[in-house]
Amino acid sequence: MTNLEPPKARRVYLLLRDRIASGEYRARSSLPSEPALAEQNGVSRVTVRRALDQLASEGLIERRPGAGTFVKGGQASLPMTGDISNVLAHLVEMGQTTEVKLLSFGYIVPPPAIVEALRLDPDERTQRSVRLRLIDGQPFSYLVTNVPERIGLSYSEADLASTPLLELLERSGLVAERASQTVGATLAGPDTAEPLGLEVGAALLSMTRVVYDPSGKGIEHLQALYRPDRYSFQLDLQRTGAGDARSWKPVDRPRKVAAPARSGRRAPARRPAMEKGSAE
Amino acid sequence: MTNLEPPKARRVYLLLRDRIASGEYRARSSLPSEPALAEQNGVSRVTVRRALDQLASEGLIERRPGAGTFVKGGQASLPMTGDISNVLAHLVEMGQTTEVKLLSFGYIVPPPAIVEALRLDPDERTQRSVRLRLIDGQPFSYLVTNVPERIGLSYSEADLASTPLLELLERSGLVAERASQTVGATLAGPDTAEPLGLEVGAALLSMTRVVYDPSGKGIEHLQALYRPDRYSFQLDLQRTGAGDARSWKPVDRPRKVAAPARSGRRAPARRPAMEKGSAE
DNA sequence: CAATCCTGTATCATATTTAATACAGAAATC
DNA sequence: GATTTCTGTATTAAATATGATACAGGATTG
């Protein structure tokens, strides 16, 4: 009756893209032939073709008439990684440049989810800002912050575009004492897809962070959405103790530890890396 | 020419679902009318209708002829949360039951990404297993592990279905000394969507973990995919030190600290929670 | 009760997606 | 060089998604 599933060509495209990224089809080697792919996925060759067209237009594969379709190993621009236990630190550049675009700014009546998270009084308003963070001119995160109105008034709209929010808060004499972060995944909607330069329906890494002052009142609510191909979280752990007391402890990212595995069944990665964990 | 984007009805569906989950449309209150939604999204009413049909069939909204469409506040079954700094601990149940289904098991020539991550010799084979983890009979994670062949031989296929892999490895006398975890997001492909009970194209939270022994050799490569509506990572942080030395430290999840913000622009959450961080 | 706004339902037209099929030309194999 | 296998291209038909429109009937408002 009603079919809300993605079109078949898209399915095949996603599948192949994933397999290429995960290294299942090795670079410089060939993919199965179009007829083979068609049969494997139960679709027609025309459909397979459309998926391949897309991959080719993104530069992921190379097609040689008569020969086959080949994975274009190469400069898969690697994602930055944020040290998840230190995501609150300022963003330190490593030759790369990050800039911030302020997409929207204003005072609103926050949705109930935010009221609850920040423990606001009913009808208390918040300053809501939407920012886009770019690296080398390429957007990689979409940030929606809510700050209680009285706090938000302590800095200007222009400040937001240049200074990390937490720093602004602390300058105002506020103390960020505790924070709670949750990491999940969502799909890009029309509103988030466009500024991030993605299609609607792309996968996004999401982080929600609530920062509290010593009294337990909420200071900041951040909803961050990341392009997983440009940003991911990393946490390095070290075993400590012995016997039953053995447990894992986060360690300050041992640099150059390994060719670290990438997330999301994606590309193998030599890591250019950033010296310190980055914020937002 | 070629359009690989999801159908419009799906876009609207995703958008609304996100807004409902994020609390943007409050529970027990009404959504904009069908004509309004149609205009806002630049689609016809018929299309909006299809999106609403889907939401209704999932029980997220309630439609009252003549009156409007209402958000069905309710028992949005909350996601489990894993303490991200402790994801290596065993899974401890809290009244809930987890079981494991072994979907596939065998020895393979691993893709290059795995070879690199585990620092295998070229042509060294790995034991690859695919497992599905369920809670209360509902799947929430899809796990692909690769272990160097010589190590994998130290335990049986049946062991895998009952015992956490890391425990098996340590029983064999191996020492897990260091681990590296990367968290990202992907889309569900046909292969992962089906066992997880999702549609193709759904968002997945992904974690890649590589465990090393003291010599720096890779012991285990885990690629985990989570349903974000059933599982998410959480990290609680506490400010320590003073002045320039101020920094954030992970803290063992302070229970009942707040109505914690949820990930992915999703539902507000009272948290039933698990006592200890869970594995995989 | 009348006016209005909403959802439920149906019909018809159009654009797009998918499939089935055929054939040309490039590349690899023997 | 002949054969096979592959991609490039085109044409057709069917299925599907989308849009435009109309109207019935419940809910709400005044």
Coordinates of C-alpha atoms (C1' of nucleotides) in Angstrom, one line a residue:
Chain A
M1 CA 0.0 0.0 0.0
T2 CA 2.4 2.6 1.2
N3 CA 6.1 2.3 0.8
L4 CA 8.3 4.6 2.7
E5 CA 11.5 2.7 2.0
P6 CA 14.3 4.2 0.1
P7 CA 14.4 3.4 -3.6
K8 CA 16.2 0.3 -4.7
A9 CA 19.0 2.2 -6.4
R10 CA 19.7 4.0 -3.2
R11 CA 19.9 0.7 -1.3
V12 CA 22.4 -0.7 -3.6
Y13 CA 24.4 2.5 -3.6
L14 CA 24.5 2.5 0.2
L15 CA 25.5 -1.1 0.4
L16 CA 28.3 -0.7 -2.1
R17 CA 29.5 2.5 -0.5
D18 CA 29.7 0.8 2.8
R19 CA 31.5 -2.2 1.5
I20 CA 34.0 -0.1 -0.3
A21 CA 34.6 2.0 2.8
S22 CA 34.9 -1.0 5.1
G23 CA 37.6 -2.3 2.9
E24 CA 35.6 -5.3 1.9
Y25 CA 36.3 -4.5 -1.7
R26 CA 39.9 -3.7 -1.7
A27 CA 41.3 -0.6 -3.4
R28 CA 42.6 -1.0 -6.9
S29 CA 40.7 -4.2 -7.2
S30 CA 37.5 -4.8 -9.1
L31 CA 33.9 -4.9 -7.9
P32 CA 31.6 -7.7 -9.1
S33 CA 30.3 -7.1 -12.6
E34 CA 27.1 -5.2 -13.1
P35 CA 25.1 -8.3 -14.0
A36 CA 26.5 -10.0 -10.9
L37 CA 25.6 -7.2 -8.6
A38 CA 22.1 -7.1 -10.1
E39 CA 21.5 -10.7 -9.4
Q40 CA 23.0 -10.6 -5.9
N41 CA 20.7 -7.8 -4.9
G42 CA 17.7 -8.9 -6.8
V43 CA 17.4 -5.8 -8.9
S44 CA 17.9 -5.0 -12.6
R45 CA 21.1 -4.0 -14.1
V46 CA 19.8 -0.6 -14.8
T47 CA 19.3 -0.1 -11.1
V48 CA 22.8 -1.3 -10.3
R49 CA 24.0 1.1 -12.9
R50 CA 22.4 4.1 -11.2
A51 CA 24.0 3.2 -8.0
L52 CA 27.4 2.9 -9.7
D53 CA 26.8 6.2 -11.5
Q54 CA 26.5 7.8 -8.1
L55 CA 29.6 6.2 -6.7
A56 CA 31.5 7.2 -9.8
S57 CA 30.3 10.8 -9.5
E58 CA 31.6 10.8 -6.0
G59 CA 34.9 9.5 -7.2
L60 CA 34.8 6.3 -5.2
I61 CA 35.0 4.0 -8.2
E62 CA 36.4 4.0 -11.6
R63 CA 34.7 2.3 -14.5
R64 CA 36.6 0.9 -17.4
P65 CA 34.5 -0.1 -20.3
G66 CA 35.1 -3.7 -21.2
A67 CA 37.2 -4.3 -18.1
G68 CA 35.1 -3.7 -15.0
T69 CA 34.5 -1.4 -12.2
F70 CA 37.3 -0.6 -9.8
V71 CA 37.6 0.8 -6.4
K72 CA 39.5 4.0 -6.4
G73 CA 41.7 3.6 -3.4
G74 CA 42.9 6.9 -2.5
Q75 CA 42.7 10.1 -0.6
A76 CA 39.6 9.3 1.4
S77 CA 39.8 12.5 3.4
L78 CA 40.0 11.1 6.9
P79 CA 37.7 12.2 9.6
M80 CA 38.9 14.3 12.4
T81 CA 38.6 12.5 15.7
G82 CA 37.6 14.1 18.9
D83 CA 38.8 12.7 22.2
I84 CA 35.5 11.9 23.7
S85 CA 36.7 12.3 27.3
N86 CA 37.9 15.7 26.4
V87 CA 35.3 17.1 24.0
L88 CA 34.9 20.0 26.3
A89 CA 38.3 21.4 25.6
H90 CA 38.7 24.2 23.2
L91 CA 39.3 23.5 19.6
V92 CA 43.0 23.6 18.9
E93 CA 43.9 23.8 15.3
M94 CA 46.6 21.8 13.7
G95 CA 47.4 23.7 10.6
Q96 CA 43.8 23.4 9.7
T97 CA 41.4 26.2 10.3
T98 CA 38.0 26.0 11.9
E99 CA 35.5 28.7 11.6
V100 CA 32.0 29.1 12.9
K101 CA 28.9 30.3 11.1
L102 CA 26.1 31.5 13.2
L103 CA 22.9 30.3 11.4
S104 CA 20.3 31.5 13.8
F105 CA 20.1 33.3 17.1
G106 CA 17.2 34.2 19.3
Y107 CA 15.2 33.7 22.5
I108 CA 12.5 31.0 22.5
V109 CA 10.3 29.0 24.7
P110 CA 12.2 25.8 24.7
P111 CA 10.6 22.4 24.0
P112 CA 9.9 20.2 27.0
A113 CA 12.9 18.0 26.5
I114 CA 15.2 21.0 27.1
V115 CA 13.2 22.3 30.0
E116 CA 13.6 18.9 31.6
A117 CA 17.2 18.5 30.9
L118 CA 18.2 22.0 32.1
R119 CA 15.7 21.9 35.0
L120 CA 14.2 25.1 33.9
D121 CA 11.2 26.7 35.5
P122 CA 8.1 26.3 33.4
D123 CA 7.9 29.2 31.0
E124 CA 11.5 30.2 31.5
R125 CA 12.9 31.1 28.1
T126 CA 16.2 30.1 26.6
Q127 CA 18.7 31.6 24.2
R128 CA 18.8 29.3 21.2
S129 CA 21.6 29.5 18.8
V130 CA 22.4 27.3 15.8
R131 CA 25.9 27.2 14.6
L132 CA 27.8 25.4 11.9
R133 CA 31.4 24.5 12.4
L134 CA 33.7 24.2 9.4
I135 CA 37.1 22.9 8.9
D136 CA 39.0 24.1 5.9
G137 CA 35.8 25.6 4.7
Q138 CA 34.0 22.2 5.0
P139 CA 31.1 21.9 7.4
F140 CA 31.4 19.1 9.9
S141 CA 29.2 19.9 12.8
Y142 CA 25.8 21.4 13.3
L143 CA 25.3 22.7 16.8
V144 CA 22.1 23.7 18.5
T145 CA 22.6 25.2 22.0
N146 CA 20.1 26.3 24.5
V147 CA 21.2 28.5 27.4
P148 CA 18.8 29.9 30.1
E149 CA 17.8 33.4 29.1
R150 CA 19.4 35.2 32.1
I151 CA 22.7 33.6 31.3
G152 CA 22.6 34.1 27.6
L153 CA 22.2 37.8 28.1
S154 CA 25.8 38.0 29.4
Y155 CA 27.3 37.8 26.0
S156 CA 26.6 39.0 22.6
E157 CA 25.6 37.4 19.3
A158 CA 29.0 38.3 17.9
D159 CA 30.8 36.6 20.8
L160 CA 29.2 33.4 19.8
A161 CA 30.6 33.4 16.4
S162 CA 34.1 33.7 17.6
T163 CA 34.4 32.1 21.1
P164 CA 33.5 28.7 22.3
L165 CA 30.3 28.9 24.3
L166 CA 31.7 27.3 27.4
E167 CA 34.4 29.9 27.6
L168 CA 31.9 32.6 27.3
L169 CA 29.9 31.1 30.2
E170 CA 32.9 30.9 32.4
R171 CA 33.9 34.4 31.6
S172 CA 30.5 35.5 33.0
G173 CA 31.5 34.0 36.3
L174 CA 29.6 30.8 35.8
V175 CA 31.1 27.5 37.0
A176 CA 30.7 24.5 34.8
E177 CA 31.0 21.7 37.4
R178 CA 29.5 18.6 35.9
A179 CA 28.5 17.5 32.4
S180 CA 26.6 14.7 30.9
Q181 CA 27.1 13.5 27.4
T182 CA 25.1 11.1 25.3
V183 CA 26.2 9.9 22.0
G184 CA 23.8 8.4 19.4
A185 CA 23.0 8.4 15.8
T186 CA 20.2 10.0 13.7
L187 CA 19.3 10.7 10.1
A188 CA 19.7 14.1 8.5
G189 CA 16.5 16.0 8.0
P190 CA 16.0 18.7 5.5
D191 CA 17.0 21.4 8.0
T192 CA 20.3 19.7 9.0
A193 CA 21.2 18.1 5.7
E194 CA 21.4 21.3 3.8
P195 CA 23.9 23.2 5.9
L196 CA 26.0 20.2 6.4
G197 CA 26.2 19.6 2.7
L198 CA 24.5 16.2 2.9
E199 CA 21.5 14.5 1.4
V200 CA 18.4 14.1 3.4
G201 CA 18.6 10.7 5.0
A202 CA 22.3 10.6 5.6
A203 CA 23.6 9.2 8.8
L204 CA 24.7 11.6 11.5
L205 CA 26.6 11.1 14.7
S206 CA 24.8 13.0 17.4
M207 CA 25.9 14.2 20.8
T208 CA 23.8 15.7 23.5
R209 CA 25.5 17.5 26.3
V210 CA 24.1 19.1 29.4
V211 CA 26.4 21.2 31.6
Y212 CA 25.5 21.9 35.2
D213 CA 26.8 24.4 37.7
P214 CA 27.7 23.3 41.2
S215 CA 24.2 23.8 42.4
G216 CA 22.9 21.3 39.9
K217 CA 21.2 23.9 37.7
G218 CA 21.6 23.5 34.0
I219 CA 23.8 26.0 32.3
E220 CA 24.0 24.8 28.7
H221 CA 22.2 22.3 26.6
L222 CA 24.0 21.3 23.4
Q223 CA 22.7 19.2 20.6
A224 CA 25.5 18.5 18.2
L225 CA 25.3 16.7 14.9
Y226 CA 28.4 15.5 13.1
R227 CA 29.1 14.3 9.7
P228 CA 30.5 10.9 10.4
D229 CA 32.8 11.0 7.4
R230 CA 34.5 14.1 8.8
Y231 CA 34.3 13.6 12.5
S232 CA 34.2 10.8 15.0
F233 CA 34.8 10.1 18.6
Q234 CA 37.8 8.2 19.8
L235 CA 38.6 6.8 23.2
D236 CA 41.7 5.0 24.1
L237 CA 41.8 2.7 27.1
Q238 CA 44.4 1.1 29.2
R239 CA 44.0 -1.9 31.5
T240 CA 44.8 -1.2 35.1
G241 CA 44.9 -3.1 38.3
A242 CA 45.0 -6.9 38.6
G243 CA 42.7 -9.8 39.3
D244 CA 39.2 -8.9 40.0
A245 CA 40.1 -5.2 40.4
R246 CA 41.1 -5.1 36.7
S247 CA 39.4 -2.5 34.8
W248 CA 39.8 -0.1 31.9
K249 CA 40.7 3.5 32.2
P250 CA 40.6 6.2 29.6
V251 CA 44.0 7.4 28.7
D252 CA 45.1 10.6 27.0
R253 CA 45.3 9.5 23.5
P254 CA 48.5 7.8 22.9
R255 CA 49.6 9.3 19.7
K256 CA 50.6 7.1 16.8
V257 CA 49.6 4.0 18.6
A258 CA 48.3 2.1 15.7
A259 CA 46.6 2.5 12.4
P260 CA 43.4 2.9 14.3
A261 CA 40.3 1.3 13.1
R262 CA 37.7 3.6 11.8
S263 CA 34.1 3.8 12.7
G264 CA 31.1 3.0 10.7
R265 CA 32.6 0.3 8.6
R266 CA 34.5 2.9 6.9
A267 CA 37.9 3.5 5.5
P268 CA 41.1 2.3 7.0
A269 CA 42.9 5.3 8.3
R270 CA 46.2 6.7 8.8
R271 CA 45.5 9.5 11.2
P272 CA 46.6 13.1 10.8
A273 CA 45.0 13.8 14.1
M274 CA 44.7 16.8 16.3
E275 CA 46.9 17.4 19.3
K276 CA 44.2 17.9 21.8
G277 CA 40.6 16.9 21.9
S278 CA 38.3 19.3 20.2
A279 CA 35.1 20.9 21.3
E280 CA 31.8 20.7 19.7
Chain B
M1 CA 18.7 12.7 -14.3
T2 CA 19.2 10.2 -11.6
N3 CA 17.7 10.7 -8.2
L4 CA 19.0 8.7 -5.4
E5 CA 17.3 10.7 -2.7
P6 CA 14.7 9.2 -0.5
P7 CA 11.1 9.7 -1.5
K8 CA 9.4 12.8 -0.3
A9 CA 7.0 11.0 1.9
R10 CA 9.9 9.5 3.7
R11 CA 11.5 12.8 4.2
V12 CA 8.5 14.2 5.8
Y13 CA 8.1 11.1 7.9
L14 CA 11.7 11.3 9.1
L15 CA 11.4 15.0 9.9
L16 CA 8.2 14.6 11.9
R17 CA 9.5 11.6 13.7
D18 CA 12.6 13.5 14.7
R19 CA 10.6 16.5 15.9
I20 CA 8.3 14.4 17.9
A21 CA 11.2 12.6 19.5
S22 CA 13.1 15.7 20.3
G23 CA 10.1 17.1 22.1
E24 CA 9.6 19.9 19.6
Y25 CA 6.0 18.9 19.3
R26 CA 5.0 18.3 22.8
A27 CA 3.1 15.2 23.9
R28 CA -0.7 15.4 24.1
S29 CA -0.6 18.5 21.9
S30 CA -1.3 18.7 18.3
L31 CA 0.8 18.8 15.2
P32 CA 0.2 21.3 12.5
S33 CA -2.7 20.4 10.3
E34 CA -2.1 18.3 7.2
P35 CA -2.5 21.3 4.8
A36 CA -0.1 23.3 7.0
L37 CA 2.5 20.5 6.9
A38 CA 2.0 20.2 3.2
E39 CA 2.8 23.8 2.6
Q40 CA 5.7 23.9 5.1
N41 CA 7.4 21.1 3.4
G42 CA 6.5 21.9 -0.2
V43 CA 4.7 18.7 -0.8
S44 CA 1.1 17.8 -1.4
R45 CA -1.3 16.8 1.3
V46 CA -1.4 13.3 0.0
T47 CA 2.3 13.0 0.7
V48 CA 2.0 14.4 4.1
R49 CA -0.7 11.9 4.7
R50 CA 1.5 9.0 3.8
A51 CA 4.1 10.2 6.3
L52 CA 1.4 10.5 9.0
D53 CA 0.1 7.1 8.2
Q54 CA 3.4 5.6 8.9
L55 CA 3.8 7.5 12.2
A56 CA 0.3 6.4 13.2
S57 CA 1.1 2.8 12.4
E58 CA 4.1 3.1 14.7
G59 CA 1.9 4.5 17.4
L60 CA 3.7 7.8 17.6
I61 CA 0.7 9.9 16.8
E62 CA -3.1 9.7 17.1
R63 CA -5.4 11.1 14.6
R64 CA -8.8 12.4 15.5
P65 CA -11.0 13.1 12.5
G66 CA -12.1 16.7 12.6
A67 CA -9.9 17.7 15.4
G68 CA -6.3 17.2 14.4
T69 CA -3.3 15.0 14.8
F70 CA -1.8 14.5 18.2
V71 CA 1.5 13.4 19.6
K72 CA 1.0 10.3 21.6
G73 CA 3.1 10.9 24.6
G74 CA 3.9 7.7 26.1
Q75 CA 6.1 4.8 26.8
A76 CA 8.8 5.5 24.4
S77 CA 10.9 2.6 25.4
L78 CA 14.0 4.3 26.4
P79 CA 17.4 3.2 25.1
M80 CA 19.8 1.5 27.3
T81 CA 22.9 3.4 27.8
G82 CA 26.4 2.1 27.9
D83 CA 29.0 3.8 29.9
I84 CA 31.5 4.6 27.2
S85 CA 34.5 4.5 29.4
N86 CA 33.5 1.1 30.6
V87 CA 32.1 -0.6 27.5
L88 CA 34.6 -3.4 28.0
A89 CA 33.0 -4.6 31.2
H90 CA 30.7 -7.6 31.0
L91 CA 27.1 -7.1 30.4
V92 CA 25.3 -7.0 33.7
E93 CA 21.6 -7.5 33.6
M94 CA 19.2 -5.4 35.5
G95 CA 16.1 -7.6 35.6
Q96 CA 16.4 -7.6 31.8
T97 CA 17.8 -10.4 29.9
T98 CA 20.3 -10.3 27.2
E99 CA 21.0 -13.2 24.9
V100 CA 23.3 -13.7 22.0
K101 CA 22.6 -15.2 18.6
L102 CA 25.5 -16.4 16.6
L103 CA 24.7 -15.5 13.0
S104 CA 27.8 -16.7 11.3
F105 CA 31.1 -18.2 12.2
G106 CA 34.1 -19.0 10.1
Y107 CA 37.7 -18.4 9.1
I108 CA 38.4 -15.9 6.4
V109 CA 41.0 -13.8 4.7
P110 CA 40.2 -10.5 6.3
P111 CA 39.8 -7.3 4.4
P112 CA 42.8 -5.0 4.3
A113 CA 41.2 -2.6 6.9
I114 CA 41.3 -5.4 9.5
V115 CA 44.8 -6.5 8.5
E116 CA 46.0 -3.0 9.1
A117 CA 44.2 -2.5 12.4
L118 CA 45.3 -5.8 13.9
R119 CA 48.7 -5.6 12.4
L120 CA 48.4 -9.0 10.9
D121 CA 50.9 -10.6 8.6
P122 CA 49.8 -10.5 5.1
D123 CA 47.7 -13.6 4.3
E124 CA 47.2 -14.3 8.0
R125 CA 43.6 -15.5 8.4
T126 CA 41.1 -14.5 11.0
Q127 CA 38.2 -16.0 12.7
R128 CA 35.2 -13.9 11.9
S129 CA 32.0 -14.2 13.8
V130 CA 28.8 -12.2 13.5
R131 CA 26.6 -12.0 16.6
L132 CA 23.3 -10.4 17.4
R133 CA 22.7 -9.2 20.9
L134 CA 19.2 -9.0 22.2
I135 CA 17.6 -7.6 25.2
D136 CA 14.2 -8.9 26.2
G137 CA 14.1 -10.6 22.9
Q138 CA 14.7 -7.4 21.0
P139 CA 17.9 -7.1 19.0
F140 CA 19.9 -4.0 19.8
S141 CA 23.4 -4.7 18.5
Y142 CA 25.0 -6.4 15.6
L143 CA 28.6 -7.4 16.3
V144 CA 31.3 -8.4 13.8
T145 CA 34.5 -9.6 15.4
N146 CA 37.7 -10.6 13.8
V147 CA 40.3 -12.5 15.8
P148 CA 43.6 -13.8 14.5
E149 CA 43.2 -17.4 13.5
R150 CA 45.7 -18.9 16.0
I151 CA 43.9 -17.1 18.9
G152 CA 40.4 -18.0 17.7
L153 CA 41.2 -21.6 17.8
S154 CA 41.5 -21.5 21.6
Y155 CA 37.7 -21.5 22.1
S156 CA 34.7 -23.1 20.4
E157 CA 31.9 -21.8 18.4
A158 CA 29.5 -22.6 21.3
D159 CA 31.6 -20.6 23.7
L160 CA 31.0 -17.5 21.6
A161 CA 27.2 -17.8 22.0
S162 CA 27.4 -17.8 25.8
T163 CA 30.5 -15.9 26.9
P164 CA 31.8 -12.4 26.1
L165 CA 34.6 -12.6 23.7
L166 CA 37.1 -10.7 25.8
E167 CA 36.6 -13.2 28.7
L168 CA 37.3 -16.0 26.3
L169 CA 40.5 -14.4 25.2
E170 CA 41.7 -13.8 28.7
R171 CA 40.9 -17.4 29.7
S172 CA 43.2 -18.5 27.0
G173 CA 46.0 -16.6 28.7
L174 CA 46.0 -13.6 26.5
V175 CA 46.3 -10.2 28.1
A176 CA 44.3 -7.4 26.8
E177 CA 46.4 -4.4 27.6
R178 CA 45.2 -1.5 25.5
A179 CA 42.2 -0.8 23.5
S180 CA 41.2 1.9 21.0
Q181 CA 37.6 2.7 20.3
T182 CA 36.1 4.8 17.7
V183 CA 32.5 5.9 17.6
G184 CA 30.7 7.0 14.5
A185 CA 27.5 6.6 12.6
T186 CA 26.3 4.7 9.5
L187 CA 23.3 3.7 7.6
A188 CA 21.8 0.2 7.8
G189 CA 22.4 -1.9 4.8
P190 CA 20.3 -4.8 3.8
D191 CA 22.6 -7.2 5.7
T192 CA 22.4 -5.3 9.0
A193 CA 18.9 -3.9 8.8
E194 CA 17.2 -7.2 8.7
P195 CA 18.7 -8.9 11.8
L196 CA 18.3 -5.7 13.7
G197 CA 14.7 -5.3 12.7
L198 CA 15.2 -2.0 10.9
E199 CA 14.5 -0.6 7.5
V200 CA 17.3 -0.3 5.1
G201 CA 18.6 3.3 5.5
A202 CA 18.0 3.6 9.2
A203 CA 20.6 5.3 11.3
L204 CA 23.1 3.2 13.2
L205 CA 25.5 4.0 15.9
S206 CA 28.8 2.3 15.2
M207 CA 31.7 1.5 17.4
T208 CA 35.0 0.0 16.2
R209 CA 37.2 -1.4 18.9
V210 CA 40.7 -2.8 18.6
V211 CA 42.2 -4.6 21.5
Y212 CA 46.0 -5.0 21.8
D213 CA 48.1 -7.3 24.0
P214 CA 51.2 -5.9 25.8
S215 CA 53.4 -6.4 22.8
G216 CA 51.2 -4.3 20.7
K217 CA 49.8 -7.1 18.6
G218 CA 46.1 -6.9 17.8
I219 CA 44.0 -9.5 19.6
E220 CA 40.5 -8.5 18.6
H221 CA 38.8 -6.3 16.1
L222 CA 35.2 -5.5 16.9
Q223 CA 32.8 -3.7 14.6
A224 CA 29.6 -3.1 16.6
L225 CA 26.4 -1.5 15.2
Y226 CA 23.7 -0.3 17.6
R227 CA 20.1 0.6 17.1
P228 CA 20.2 4.2 18.4
D229 CA 16.7 3.9 19.7
R230 CA 17.7 1.0 22.0
Y231 CA 21.3 1.8 22.9
S232 CA 23.5 4.9 23.2
F233 CA 26.7 5.8 24.9
Q234 CA 26.9 8.0 27.9
L235 CA 29.7 9.8 29.5
D236 CA 29.5 11.8 32.7
L237 CA 32.2 14.3 33.4
Q238 CA 33.4 16.2 36.4
R239 CA 35.5 19.3 36.5
T240 CA 38.7 19.0 38.4
G241 CA 41.6 21.2 39.2
A242 CA 41.7 24.9 39.1
G243 CA 42.9 27.8 36.9
D244 CA 44.7 26.7 33.8
A245 CA 45.0 23.1 35.1
R246 CA 41.2 22.8 35.0
S247 CA 40.0 19.9 33.0
W248 CA 37.3 17.4 32.7
K249 CA 37.5 13.9 34.0
P250 CA 35.2 11.0 33.3
V251 CA 33.3 9.9 36.4
D252 CA 31.6 6.7 37.2
R253 CA 28.1 7.4 36.2
P254 CA 26.5 9.4 39.0
R255 CA 23.2 7.6 39.2
K256 CA 20.0 9.7 39.2
V257 CA 21.9 12.8 38.5
A258 CA 19.4 14.4 36.2
A259 CA 16.8 13.7 33.6
P260 CA 19.6 13.2 31.2
A261 CA 19.5 14.6 27.8
R262 CA 19.0 12.0 25.1
S263 CA 21.0 11.6 22.0
G264 CA 20.0 12.2 18.4
R265 CA 17.3 14.8 19.0
R266 CA 15.3 12.1 20.6
A267 CA 13.0 11.6 23.5
P268 CA 13.4 13.1 26.9
A269 CA 14.3 10.3 29.2
R270 CA 13.9 9.1 32.6
R271 CA 16.5 6.5 32.8
P272 CA 16.0 3.0 34.0
A273 CA 19.6 2.4 33.4
M274 CA 22.0 -0.4 34.0
E275 CA 24.2 -0.6 37.0
K276 CA 27.5 -1.2 35.3
G277 CA 28.7 -0.3 31.9
S278 CA 27.9 -3.0 29.4
A279 CA 29.9 -4.6 26.8
E280 CA 29.3 -4.8 23.1
Chain C
dC1 C1' -27.4 26.0 14.7
dA2 C1' -24.2 27.9 11.4
dA3 C1' -19.5 28.5 10.1
dT4 C1' -15.2 26.8 10.0
dC5 C1' -11.4 23.8 10.3
dC6 C1' -10.0 19.4 10.5
dT7 C1' -9.4 14.4 9.0
dG8 C1' -11.1 10.4 5.9
dT9 C1' -11.7 9.1 1.3
dA10 C1' -11.8 8.8 -3.6
dT11 C1' -10.6 9.9 -8.4
dC12 C1' -7.7 11.2 -12.1
dA13 C1' -3.5 13.0 -14.3
dT14 C1' 1.5 13.2 -14.5
dA15 C1' 6.3 12.3 -13.4
dT16 C1' 9.6 9.2 -11.8
dT17 C1' 11.5 4.7 -10.8
dT18 C1' 12.2 0.1 -12.0
dA19 C1' 12.5 -3.6 -15.1
dA20 C1' 13.3 -6.3 -19.4
dT21 C1' 15.7 -6.5 -23.5
dA22 C1' 18.7 -5.6 -27.2
dC23 C1' 22.9 -4.2 -29.2
dA24 C1' 27.4 -1.6 -29.8
dG25 C1' 32.2 -1.2 -28.5
dA26 C1' 36.2 -1.8 -25.2
dA27 C1' 39.2 -5.0 -22.8
dA28 C1' 40.9 -9.4 -21.5
dT29 C1' 41.7 -14.3 -22.5
dC30 C1' 43.1 -18.1 -25.2
Chain D
dG1 C1' 42.2 -13.1 -34.4
dA2 C1' 38.2 -15.2 -32.3
dT3 C1' 35.7 -15.6 -28.1
dT4 C1' 34.1 -14.1 -23.9
dT5 C1' 33.1 -10.6 -20.6
dC6 C1' 32.6 -6.4 -19.5
dT7 C1' 30.6 -1.4 -19.7
dG8 C1' 27.9 2.2 -22.5
dT9 C1' 23.5 3.2 -24.6
dA10 C1' 18.9 3.0 -26.1
dT11 C1' 14.0 1.6 -26.2
dT12 C1' 10.1 -0.3 -24.3
dA13 C1' 6.6 -1.4 -20.7
dA14 C1' 5.0 -1.7 -16.1
dA15 C1' 4.8 -0.2 -11.4
dT16 C1' 5.1 3.4 -8.2
dA17 C1' 5.2 8.1 -6.3
dT18 C1' 3.4 12.5 -6.5
dG19 C1' 0.2 16.1 -7.2
dA20 C1' -4.4 18.4 -7.9
dT21 C1' -9.0 18.3 -6.8
dA22 C1' -13.4 17.3 -4.8
dC23 C1' -16.4 16.0 -1.2
dA24 C1' -18.2 13.7 3.1
dG25 C1' -18.4 13.9 8.0
dG26 C1' -16.5 14.8 12.8
dA27 C1' -15.0 18.6 16.1
dT28 C1' -14.8 23.1 17.5
dT29 C1' -16.2 27.9 17.9
dG30 C1' -19.2 31.4 18.4

